[in-house]
CSV table of C-alpha atoms in Angstrom, one decimal:
chain,number,residue,atom,x,y,z
V,21,MET,CA,6.7,14.0,-18.8
V,22,GLY,CA,8.3,10.6,-18.2
V,23,ILE,CA,6.4,7.5,-17.2
V,24,VAL,CA,8.0,7.5,-13.7
V,25,ASN,CA,7.0,11.1,-13.1
V,26,HIS,CA,3.5,10.4,-14.3
V,27,ILE,CA,3.2,7.3,-12.0
V,28,CYS,CA,4.5,9.4,-9.1
V,29,ASN,CA,1.9,12.1,-9.8
V,30,VAL,CA,-0.9,9.6,-9.9
V,31,ALA,CA,0.3,7.9,-6.7
V,32,ALA,CA,0.5,11.2,-4.9
V,33,TRP,CA,-3.0,12.1,-6.1
V,34,CYS,CA,-4.3,8.7,-4.9
V,35,LEU,CA,-2.7,9.2,-1.5
V,36,GLY,CA,-4.0,12.8,-1.3
V,37,ILE,CA,-0.6,14.3,-0.7
V,38,SER,CA,1.7,16.9,-2.2
V,39,ARG,CA,4.9,15.9,-3.8
V,40,ARG,CA,6.7,19.0,-2.7
V,41,ASN,CA,9.4,18.4,-0.1
V,42,ARG,CA,8.1,20.1,3.0
V,43,PRO,CA,10.1,21.7,5.8
V,44,ILE,CA,11.8,19.6,8.5
V,45,SER,CA,9.3,18.0,10.9
V,46,GLU,CA,9.4,17.9,14.7
V,47,SER,CA,11.3,14.6,14.3
V,48,GLY,CA,14.1,16.5,12.6
V,49,LEU,CA,13.8,14.7,9.3
V,50,THR,CA,12.8,15.8,5.9
V,51,PRO,CA,10.3,13.7,4.0
V,52,ARG,CA,13.0,12.7,1.6
V,53,PHE,CA,15.2,11.5,4.4
V,54,THR,CA,12.3,9.5,5.9
V,55,VAL,CA,11.7,7.8,2.6
V,56,LEU,CA,15.4,7.0,2.2
V,57,ARG,CA,15.4,5.3,5.6
V,58,ILE,CA,12.2,3.4,4.8
V,59,ARG,CA,13.9,2.2,1.6
V,60,GLU,CA,16.9,1.0,3.7
V,61,VAL,CA,14.6,-1.0,5.9
V,62,LEU,CA,12.8,-2.5,2.9
V,63,ASP,CA,16.1,-3.4,1.3
V,64,GLU,CA,17.4,-4.9,4.5
V,65,ARG,CA,14.3,-7.1,4.9
V,66,GLU,CA,14.0,-7.8,1.1
V,67,ILE,CA,10.4,-6.9,1.2
V,68,ALA,CA,9.7,-4.9,-2.0
V,69,ASN,CA,11.2,-5.3,-5.4
V,70,ARG,CA,11.8,-2.8,-8.2
V,71,LEU,CA,11.8,0.1,-5.9
V,72,ILE,CA,11.5,3.5,-7.5
V,73,LEU,CA,12.4,6.6,-5.5
V,74,LYS,CA,11.1,9.9,-6.7
V,75,GLU,CA,11.3,12.9,-4.3
V,76,ASN,CA,9.3,12.0,-1.2
V,77,LEU,CA,7.6,9.1,-2.8
V,78,LEU,CA,8.7,5.4,-2.9
V,79,LEU,CA,7.1,2.9,-5.3
V,80,GLY,CA,7.6,-0.8,-5.0
V,81,THR,CA,6.2,-4.2,-5.9
V,82,LEU,CA,5.3,-6.9,-3.4
V,83,ASP,CA,5.7,-10.0,-5.6
V,84,ALA,CA,3.1,-12.7,-6.0
V,85,ASN,CA,3.6,-15.9,-4.2
V,86,GLU,CA,1.6,-19.1,-3.3
V,87,HIS,CA,-0.6,-17.2,-0.9
V,88,PHE,CA,-1.6,-14.4,-3.4
V,89,LYS,CA,-0.9,-15.0,-7.0
V,90,TYR,CA,-0.9,-11.3,-8.1
V,91,ASP,CA,1.7,-8.6,-7.7
V,92,VAL,CA,0.7,-5.8,-5.3
V,93,LEU,CA,1.9,-2.2,-6.0
V,94,ALA,CA,3.0,-0.3,-2.8
V,95,PHE,CA,3.0,3.5,-2.7
V,96,ILE,CA,4.9,5.0,0.3
V,97,ALA,CA,4.9,8.7,0.6
V,98,ALA,CA,6.3,10.9,3.4
V,99,GLU,CA,5.0,14.3,4.4
V,100,ARG,CA,6.2,16.6,7.1
V,101,ASP,CA,5.0,14.4,10.0
V,102,THR,CA,3.3,11.4,8.4
V,103,VAL,CA,4.0,8.5,6.1
V,104,HIS,CA,1.1,7.3,3.9
V,105,ILE,CA,1.1,3.7,2.6
V,106,SER,CA,-1.3,2.5,-0.1
V,107,CYS,CA,-1.3,-0.8,-1.8
V,108,ILE,CA,-3.3,-1.9,-4.8
V,109,SER,CA,-3.3,-5.0,-7.0
V,110,ASP,CA,-4.3,-3.8,-10.5
V,111,GLN,CA,-4.2,-7.4,-11.8
V,112,PHE,CA,-6.8,-8.7,-9.3
V,113,LYS,CA,-10.0,-7.5,-11.0
V,114,ILE,CA,-13.4,-7.6,-9.5
V,115,PRO,CA,-16.2,-8.0,-12.1
V,116,GLY,CA,-19.2,-5.7,-11.8
V,117,ILE,CA,-21.5,-8.5,-10.7
V,118,LYS,CA,-19.3,-9.2,-7.7
V,119,LEU,CA,-18.8,-5.6,-6.5
V,120,GLN,CA,-21.4,-6.0,-3.8
V,121,ASP,CA,-19.6,-9.0,-2.4
V,122,ALA,CA,-16.3,-7.1,-2.5
V,123,LEU,CA,-17.9,-4.1,-0.6
V,124,LEU,CA,-19.3,-6.4,2.0
V,125,PHE,CA,-15.8,-8.1,2.3
V,126,CYS,CA,-14.2,-4.7,2.8
V,127,ASN,CA,-16.8,-3.6,5.4
V,128,LYS,CA,-16.3,-6.8,7.3
V,129,TRP,CA,-12.5,-6.3,7.3
V,130,ASN,CA,-12.7,-2.7,8.4
V,131,ASN,CA,-15.1,-3.7,11.3
V,132,GLU,CA,-12.9,-6.5,12.5
V,133,LYS,CA,-9.3,-5.1,11.9
V,134,MET,CA,-7.8,-1.9,13.1
V,135,PHE,CA,-5.6,-1.5,10.0
V,136,PRO,CA,-5.2,-1.1,7.1
V,137,THR,CA,-8.3,0.6,5.9
V,138,VAL,CA,-9.5,-1.3,2.8
V,139,PHE,CA,-11.9,-0.4,0.1
V,140,VAL,CA,-12.9,-1.1,-3.5
V,141,ASP,CA,-11.1,1.1,-6.0
V,142,PRO,CA,-13.9,2.0,-8.4
V,143,ILE,CA,-11.4,3.2,-11.1
V,144,HIS,CA,-9.4,-0.1,-11.3
V,145,ASP,CA,-12.2,-2.5,-10.1
V,146,THR,CA,-9.9,-3.9,-7.4
V,147,PHE,CA,-9.1,-3.7,-3.7
V,148,ARG,CA,-7.0,-0.9,-2.2
V,149,THR,CA,-5.5,-0.6,1.3
V,150,LYS,CA,-4.5,2.6,3.0
V,151,TYR,CA,-2.5,3.1,6.2
V,152,THR,CA,-1.0,6.3,7.8
V,153,VAL,CA,1.8,6.4,10.2
V,154,LEU,CA,2.3,9.5,12.4
V,155,LEU,CA,6.0,10.3,12.9
V,156,ASP,CA,7.4,11.5,16.1
V,157,LYS,CA,10.8,12.2,17.6
V,158,MET,CA,11.7,8.5,17.7
V,159,ASN,CA,11.9,7.7,14.0
V,160,THR,CA,14.5,5.0,14.5
V,161,SER,CA,14.9,2.1,12.0
V,162,ASP,CA,13.1,-0.1,14.5
V,163,PHE,CA,10.1,2.3,14.6
V,164,LEU,CA,10.0,2.5,10.8
V,165,ARG,CA,10.3,-1.3,10.5
V,166,GLU,CA,7.5,-1.9,12.9
V,167,GLN,CA,5.1,0.8,11.7
V,168,VAL,CA,5.8,0.9,8.0
V,169,VAL,CA,6.9,-2.6,7.1
V,170,ASP,CA,5.2,-4.8,9.6
V,171,ARG,CA,2.0,-2.9,10.2
V,172,GLY,CA,1.6,-1.0,6.9
V,173,LEU,CA,2.9,-3.4,4.3
V,174,GLY,CA,2.5,-6.6,6.3
V,175,THR,CA,-1.1,-6.1,7.2
V,176,SER,CA,-1.9,-4.9,3.6
V,177,TRP,CA,-0.3,-8.1,2.3
V,178,GLY,CA,-2.4,-10.0,4.8
V,179,PHE,CA,-5.5,-8.4,3.5
V,180,PHE,CA,-4.7,-9.4,-0.1
V,181,MET,CA,-3.9,-13.0,1.0
V,182,GLU,CA,-7.4,-13.1,2.7
V,183,ALA,CA,-9.0,-11.6,-0.4
V,184,GLY,CA,-7.2,-14.3,-2.5
V,185,ARG,CA,-8.6,-17.0,-0.2
V,186,ASN,CA,-12.1,-15.6,-0.4
V,187,PHE,CA,-12.2,-14.8,-4.2
V,188,ALA,CA,-11.0,-17.2,-6.9
V,189,ASP,CA,-9.9,-16.1,-10.3
V,190,ASP,CA,-11.5,-18.3,-13.0
V,191,CYS,CA,-10.9,-17.2,-16.6
V,192,GLY,CA,-10.8,-13.5,-15.5
V,193,ILE,CA,-14.0,-13.8,-13.4
V,194,ILE,CA,-13.5,-13.6,-9.7
V,195,GLU,CA,-16.1,-15.8,-7.9
V,196,ARG,CA,-16.8,-16.1,-4.2
V,197,ARG,CA,-15.5,-19.4,-2.7
V,198,LEU,CA,-17.9,-21.3,-0.5
V,199,SER,CA,-16.6,-21.5,3.1
């Protein structure tokens, strides 16, 4: 099994979806077509780099910048009538002694913000975001741009920027900054 296929299987498992292309949804689109349209929107806005398209799954990288100095991996998967978006920064490690602070940080975010849902990934000791978009008959490029790019990826990137402001990486140890 190739590395891309393995990554796609892991991403689908993390998102809790099947990689099989399901029947056409009420919107008249197959999951593969929905993912292709999302890719067009991402390319148009130059949002994600190194996009990998595999069946109904799109993998991309949100590159590090001055606001958050780690790359964020974005998994976008389409099913019959939903799009699932999950982001993780596997380079942004939370040491075991700071897991309680990280959990409190996630709980505070989830209480104050509507989306994305954030949590600590226990396998990778980092943060993860998850956002689901329900598709309807109006799956225009504007709808996908607003729901997937702005809300899904944009707010996930906003969470990671906030995490970067609240946690500092010092020699591999992430410490809480005093506000």
